[in-house]
Each structure stands twice: as C-alpha cells, then as structure tokens.
PDB file of N, CA and C in Angstrom:
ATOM      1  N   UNK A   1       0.843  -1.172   0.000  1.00 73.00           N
ATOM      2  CA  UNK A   1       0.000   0.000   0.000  1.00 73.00           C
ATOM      3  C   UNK A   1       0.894   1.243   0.000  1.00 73.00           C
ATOM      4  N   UNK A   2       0.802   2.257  -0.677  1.00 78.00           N
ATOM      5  CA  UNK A   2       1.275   3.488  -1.060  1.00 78.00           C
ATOM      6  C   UNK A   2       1.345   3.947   0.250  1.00 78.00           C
ATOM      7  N   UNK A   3       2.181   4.838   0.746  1.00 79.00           N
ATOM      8  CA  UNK A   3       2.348   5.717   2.032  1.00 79.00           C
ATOM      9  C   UNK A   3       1.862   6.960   1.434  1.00 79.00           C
ATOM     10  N   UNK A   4       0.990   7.868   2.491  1.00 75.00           N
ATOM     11  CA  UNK A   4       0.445   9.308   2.310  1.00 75.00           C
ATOM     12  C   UNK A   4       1.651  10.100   2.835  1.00 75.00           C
ATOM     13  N   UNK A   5       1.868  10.477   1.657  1.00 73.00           N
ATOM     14  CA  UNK A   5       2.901  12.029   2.339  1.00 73.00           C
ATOM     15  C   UNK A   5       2.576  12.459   3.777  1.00 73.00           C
ATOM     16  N   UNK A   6       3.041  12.765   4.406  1.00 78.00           N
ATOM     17  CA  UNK A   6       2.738  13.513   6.060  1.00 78.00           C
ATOM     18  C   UNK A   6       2.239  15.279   5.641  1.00 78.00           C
ATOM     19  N   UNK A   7       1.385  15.429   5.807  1.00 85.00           N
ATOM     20  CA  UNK A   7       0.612  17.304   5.836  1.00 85.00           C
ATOM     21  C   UNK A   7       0.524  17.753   7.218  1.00 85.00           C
ATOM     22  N   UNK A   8       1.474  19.172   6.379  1.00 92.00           N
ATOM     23  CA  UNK A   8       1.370  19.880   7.372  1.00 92.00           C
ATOM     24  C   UNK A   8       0.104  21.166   7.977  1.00 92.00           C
ATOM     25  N   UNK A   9      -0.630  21.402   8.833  1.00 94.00           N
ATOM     26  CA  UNK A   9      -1.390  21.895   9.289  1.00 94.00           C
ATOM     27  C   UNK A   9      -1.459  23.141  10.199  1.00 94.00           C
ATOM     28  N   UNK A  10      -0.128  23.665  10.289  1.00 94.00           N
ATOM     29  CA  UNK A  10      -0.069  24.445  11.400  1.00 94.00           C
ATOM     30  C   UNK A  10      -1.208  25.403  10.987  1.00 94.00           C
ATOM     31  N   UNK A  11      -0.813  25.918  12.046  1.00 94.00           N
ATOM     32  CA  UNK A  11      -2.282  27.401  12.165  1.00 94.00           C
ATOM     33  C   UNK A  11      -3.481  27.471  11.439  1.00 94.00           C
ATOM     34  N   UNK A  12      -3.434  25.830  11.359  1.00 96.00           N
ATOM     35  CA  UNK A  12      -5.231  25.497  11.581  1.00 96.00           C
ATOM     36  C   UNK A  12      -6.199  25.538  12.064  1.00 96.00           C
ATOM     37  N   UNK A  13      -7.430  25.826  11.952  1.00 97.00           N
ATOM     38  CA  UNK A  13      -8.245  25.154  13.016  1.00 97.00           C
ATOM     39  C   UNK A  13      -9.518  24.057  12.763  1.00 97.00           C
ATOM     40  N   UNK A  14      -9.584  23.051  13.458  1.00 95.00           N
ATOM     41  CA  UNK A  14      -9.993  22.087  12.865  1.00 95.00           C
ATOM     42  C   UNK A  14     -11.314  21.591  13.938  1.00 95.00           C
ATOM     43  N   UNK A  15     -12.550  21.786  13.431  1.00 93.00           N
ATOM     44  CA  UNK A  15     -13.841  21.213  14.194  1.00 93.00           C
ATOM     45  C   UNK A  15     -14.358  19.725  13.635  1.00 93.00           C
ATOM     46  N   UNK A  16     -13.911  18.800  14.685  1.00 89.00           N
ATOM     47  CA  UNK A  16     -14.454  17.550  14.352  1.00 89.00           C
ATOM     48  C   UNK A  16     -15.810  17.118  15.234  1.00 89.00           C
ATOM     49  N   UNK A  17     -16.460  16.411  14.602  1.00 87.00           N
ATOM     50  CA  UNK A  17     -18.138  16.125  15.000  1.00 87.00           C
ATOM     51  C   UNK A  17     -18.295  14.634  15.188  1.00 87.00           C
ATOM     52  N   UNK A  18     -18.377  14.027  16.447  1.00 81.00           N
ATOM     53  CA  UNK A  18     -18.904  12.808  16.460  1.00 81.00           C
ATOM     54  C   UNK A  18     -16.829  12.513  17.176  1.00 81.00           C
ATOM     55  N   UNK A  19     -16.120  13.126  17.705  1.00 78.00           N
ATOM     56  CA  UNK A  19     -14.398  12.993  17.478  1.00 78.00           C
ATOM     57  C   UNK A  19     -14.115  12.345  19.475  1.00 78.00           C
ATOM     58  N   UNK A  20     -15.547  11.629  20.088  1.00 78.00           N
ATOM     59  CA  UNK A  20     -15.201  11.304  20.762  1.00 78.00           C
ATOM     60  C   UNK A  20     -14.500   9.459  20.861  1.00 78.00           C
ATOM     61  N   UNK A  21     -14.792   9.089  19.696  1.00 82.00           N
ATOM     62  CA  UNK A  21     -14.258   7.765  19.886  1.00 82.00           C
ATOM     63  C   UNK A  21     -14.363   7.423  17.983  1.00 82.00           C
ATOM     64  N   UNK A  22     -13.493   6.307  17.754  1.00 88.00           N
ATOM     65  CA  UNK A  22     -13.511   5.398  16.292  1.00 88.00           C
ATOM     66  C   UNK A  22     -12.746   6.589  15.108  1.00 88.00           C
ATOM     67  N   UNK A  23     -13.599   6.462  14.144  1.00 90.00           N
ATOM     68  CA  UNK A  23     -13.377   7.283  13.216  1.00 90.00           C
ATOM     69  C   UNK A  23     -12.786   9.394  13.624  1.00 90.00           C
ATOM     70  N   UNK A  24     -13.883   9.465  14.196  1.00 87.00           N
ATOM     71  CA  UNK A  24     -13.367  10.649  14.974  1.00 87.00           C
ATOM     72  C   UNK A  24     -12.588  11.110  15.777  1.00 87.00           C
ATOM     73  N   UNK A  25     -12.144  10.253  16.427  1.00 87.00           N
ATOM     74  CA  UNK A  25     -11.394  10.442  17.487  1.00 87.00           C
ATOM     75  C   UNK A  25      -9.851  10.300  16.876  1.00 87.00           C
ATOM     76  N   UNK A  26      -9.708   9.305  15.527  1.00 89.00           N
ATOM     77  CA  UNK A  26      -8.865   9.245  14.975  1.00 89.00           C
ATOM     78  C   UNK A  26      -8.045   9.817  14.357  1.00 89.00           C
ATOM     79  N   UNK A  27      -9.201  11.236  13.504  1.00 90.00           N
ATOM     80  CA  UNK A  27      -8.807  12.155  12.694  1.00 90.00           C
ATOM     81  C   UNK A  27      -8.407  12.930  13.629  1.00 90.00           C
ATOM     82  N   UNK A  28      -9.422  13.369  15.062  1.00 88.00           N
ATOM     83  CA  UNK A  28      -8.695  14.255  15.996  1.00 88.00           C
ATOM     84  C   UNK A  28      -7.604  13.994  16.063  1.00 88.00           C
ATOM     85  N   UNK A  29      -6.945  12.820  15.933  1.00 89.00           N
ATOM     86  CA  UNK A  29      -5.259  12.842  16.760  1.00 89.00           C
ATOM     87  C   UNK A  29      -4.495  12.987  15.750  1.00 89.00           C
ATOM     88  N   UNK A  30      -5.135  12.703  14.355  1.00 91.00           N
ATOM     89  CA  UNK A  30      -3.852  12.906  13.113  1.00 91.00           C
ATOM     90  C   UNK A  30      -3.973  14.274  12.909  1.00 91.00           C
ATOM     91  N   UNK A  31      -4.891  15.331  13.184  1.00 93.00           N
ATOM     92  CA  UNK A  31      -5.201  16.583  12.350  1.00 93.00           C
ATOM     93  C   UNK A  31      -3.927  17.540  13.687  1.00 93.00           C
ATOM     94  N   UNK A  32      -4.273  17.080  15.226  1.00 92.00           N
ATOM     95  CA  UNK A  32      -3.628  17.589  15.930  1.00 92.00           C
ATOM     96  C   UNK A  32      -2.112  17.381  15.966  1.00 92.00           C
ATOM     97  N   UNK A  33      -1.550  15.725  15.507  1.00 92.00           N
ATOM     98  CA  UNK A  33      -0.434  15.265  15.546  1.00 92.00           C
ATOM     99  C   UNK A  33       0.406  16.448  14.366  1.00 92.00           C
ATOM    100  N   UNK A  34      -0.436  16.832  13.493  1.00 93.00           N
ATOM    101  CA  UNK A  34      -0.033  17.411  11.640  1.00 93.00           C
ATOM    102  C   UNK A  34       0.149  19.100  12.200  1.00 93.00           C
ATOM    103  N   UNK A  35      -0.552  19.126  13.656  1.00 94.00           N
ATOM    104  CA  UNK A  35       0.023  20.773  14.130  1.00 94.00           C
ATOM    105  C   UNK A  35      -1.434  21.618  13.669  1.00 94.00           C
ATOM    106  N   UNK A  36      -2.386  20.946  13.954  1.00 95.00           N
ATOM    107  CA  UNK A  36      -3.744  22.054  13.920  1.00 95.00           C
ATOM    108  C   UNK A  36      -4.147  22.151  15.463  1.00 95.00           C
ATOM    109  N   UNK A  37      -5.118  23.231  15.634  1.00 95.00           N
ATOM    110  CA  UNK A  37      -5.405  23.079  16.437  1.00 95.00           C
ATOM    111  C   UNK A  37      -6.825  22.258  16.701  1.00 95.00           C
ATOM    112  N   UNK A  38      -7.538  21.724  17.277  1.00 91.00           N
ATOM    113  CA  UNK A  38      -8.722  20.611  16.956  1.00 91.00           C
ATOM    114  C   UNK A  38     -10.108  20.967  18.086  1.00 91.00           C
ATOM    115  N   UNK A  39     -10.769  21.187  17.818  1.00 89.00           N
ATOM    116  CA  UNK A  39     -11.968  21.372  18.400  1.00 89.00           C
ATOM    117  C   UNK A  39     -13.062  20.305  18.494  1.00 89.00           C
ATOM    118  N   UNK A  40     -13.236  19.571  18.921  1.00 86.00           N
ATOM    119  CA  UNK A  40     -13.888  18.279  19.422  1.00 86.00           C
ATOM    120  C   UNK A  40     -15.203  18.729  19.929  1.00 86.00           C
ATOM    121  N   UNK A  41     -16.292  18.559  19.005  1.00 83.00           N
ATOM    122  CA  UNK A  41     -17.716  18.441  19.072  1.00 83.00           C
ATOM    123  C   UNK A  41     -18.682  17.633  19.319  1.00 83.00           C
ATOM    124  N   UNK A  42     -19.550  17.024  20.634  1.00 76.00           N
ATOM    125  CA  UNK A  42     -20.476  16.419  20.576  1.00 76.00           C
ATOM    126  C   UNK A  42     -21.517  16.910  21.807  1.00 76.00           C
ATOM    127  N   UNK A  43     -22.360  15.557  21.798  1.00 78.00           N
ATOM    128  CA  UNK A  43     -23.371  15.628  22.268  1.00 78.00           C
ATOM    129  C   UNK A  43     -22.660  15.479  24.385  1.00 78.00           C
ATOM    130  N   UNK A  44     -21.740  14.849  24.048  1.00 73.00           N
ATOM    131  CA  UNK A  44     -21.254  14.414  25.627  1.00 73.00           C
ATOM    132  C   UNK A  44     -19.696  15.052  25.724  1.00 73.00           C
ATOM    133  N   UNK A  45     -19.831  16.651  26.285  1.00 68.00           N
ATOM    134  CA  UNK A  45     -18.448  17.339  26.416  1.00 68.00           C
ATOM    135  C   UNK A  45     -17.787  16.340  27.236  1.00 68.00           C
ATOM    136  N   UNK A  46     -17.769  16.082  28.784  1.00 72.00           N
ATOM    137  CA  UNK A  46     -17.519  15.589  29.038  1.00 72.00           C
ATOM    138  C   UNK A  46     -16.508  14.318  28.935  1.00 72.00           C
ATOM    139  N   UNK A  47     -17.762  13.745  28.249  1.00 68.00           N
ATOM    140  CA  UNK A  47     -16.778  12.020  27.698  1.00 68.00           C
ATOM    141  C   UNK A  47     -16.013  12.209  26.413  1.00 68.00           C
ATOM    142  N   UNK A  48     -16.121  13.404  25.625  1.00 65.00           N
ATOM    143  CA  UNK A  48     -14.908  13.671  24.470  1.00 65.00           C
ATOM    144  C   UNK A  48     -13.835  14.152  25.182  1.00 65.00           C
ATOM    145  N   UNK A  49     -13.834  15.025  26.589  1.00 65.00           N
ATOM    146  CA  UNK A  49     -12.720  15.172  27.350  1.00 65.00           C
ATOM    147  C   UNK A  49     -11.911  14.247  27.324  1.00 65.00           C
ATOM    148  N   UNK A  50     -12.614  13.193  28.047  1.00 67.00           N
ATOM    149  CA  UNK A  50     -11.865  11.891  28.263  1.00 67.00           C
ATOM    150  C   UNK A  50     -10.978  11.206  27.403  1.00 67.00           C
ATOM    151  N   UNK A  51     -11.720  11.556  26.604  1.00 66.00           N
ATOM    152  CA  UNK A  51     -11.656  10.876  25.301  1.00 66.00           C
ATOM    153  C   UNK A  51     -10.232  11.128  24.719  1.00 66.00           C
ATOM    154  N   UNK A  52      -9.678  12.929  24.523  1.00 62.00           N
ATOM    155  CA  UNK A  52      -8.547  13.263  23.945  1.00 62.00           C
ATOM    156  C   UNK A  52      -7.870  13.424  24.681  1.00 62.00           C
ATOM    157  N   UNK A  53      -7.986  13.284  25.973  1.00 64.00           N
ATOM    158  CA  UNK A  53      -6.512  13.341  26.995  1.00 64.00           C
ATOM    159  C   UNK A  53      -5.744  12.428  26.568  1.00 64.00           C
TER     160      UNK A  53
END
C-alpha cells in the first residue's frame, strides 16, 4: 500500500463532530499530531474530554 505524504497543518483550526471515539477520534489525533489546532464536538463534552486526553 502506497504511504500518504505527512501534511502539514499548522495554524489550523480544525472542528471535528462525532471525534469522541472510532473514526473521529482518529482524525482528531492525526489533524492535531499534523500541528492544527482541533476542536472536538459532541453531544457528551464531558466524555470527548476523556476521550482526547
């Protein structure tokens, strides 16, 4: 399988929806790992806390 170039993101800002667990939670950590900053949206603040510590 082809490797994706690594992107860079700085002085982004990035609102993910549903980014407390699976699919979302995933992109949260690559969009933040790439140097954006990430804003994590749902229904349970709380447990998305948890979630990106």
């Amino acid at each position: 399988m082809p490797q994706i170039p690594p992107f860079d993101l700085s002085g982004k800002v990035t609102i993910i929806t549903g980014g407390r667990r699976g699919i979302g939670l995933a992109i949260a950590r690559a969009f933040a790992a790439a140097g954006a900053k990430v804003i994590v949206a749902g229904a349970f603040p709380c447990r998305a806390w948890a979630s990106i510590r």
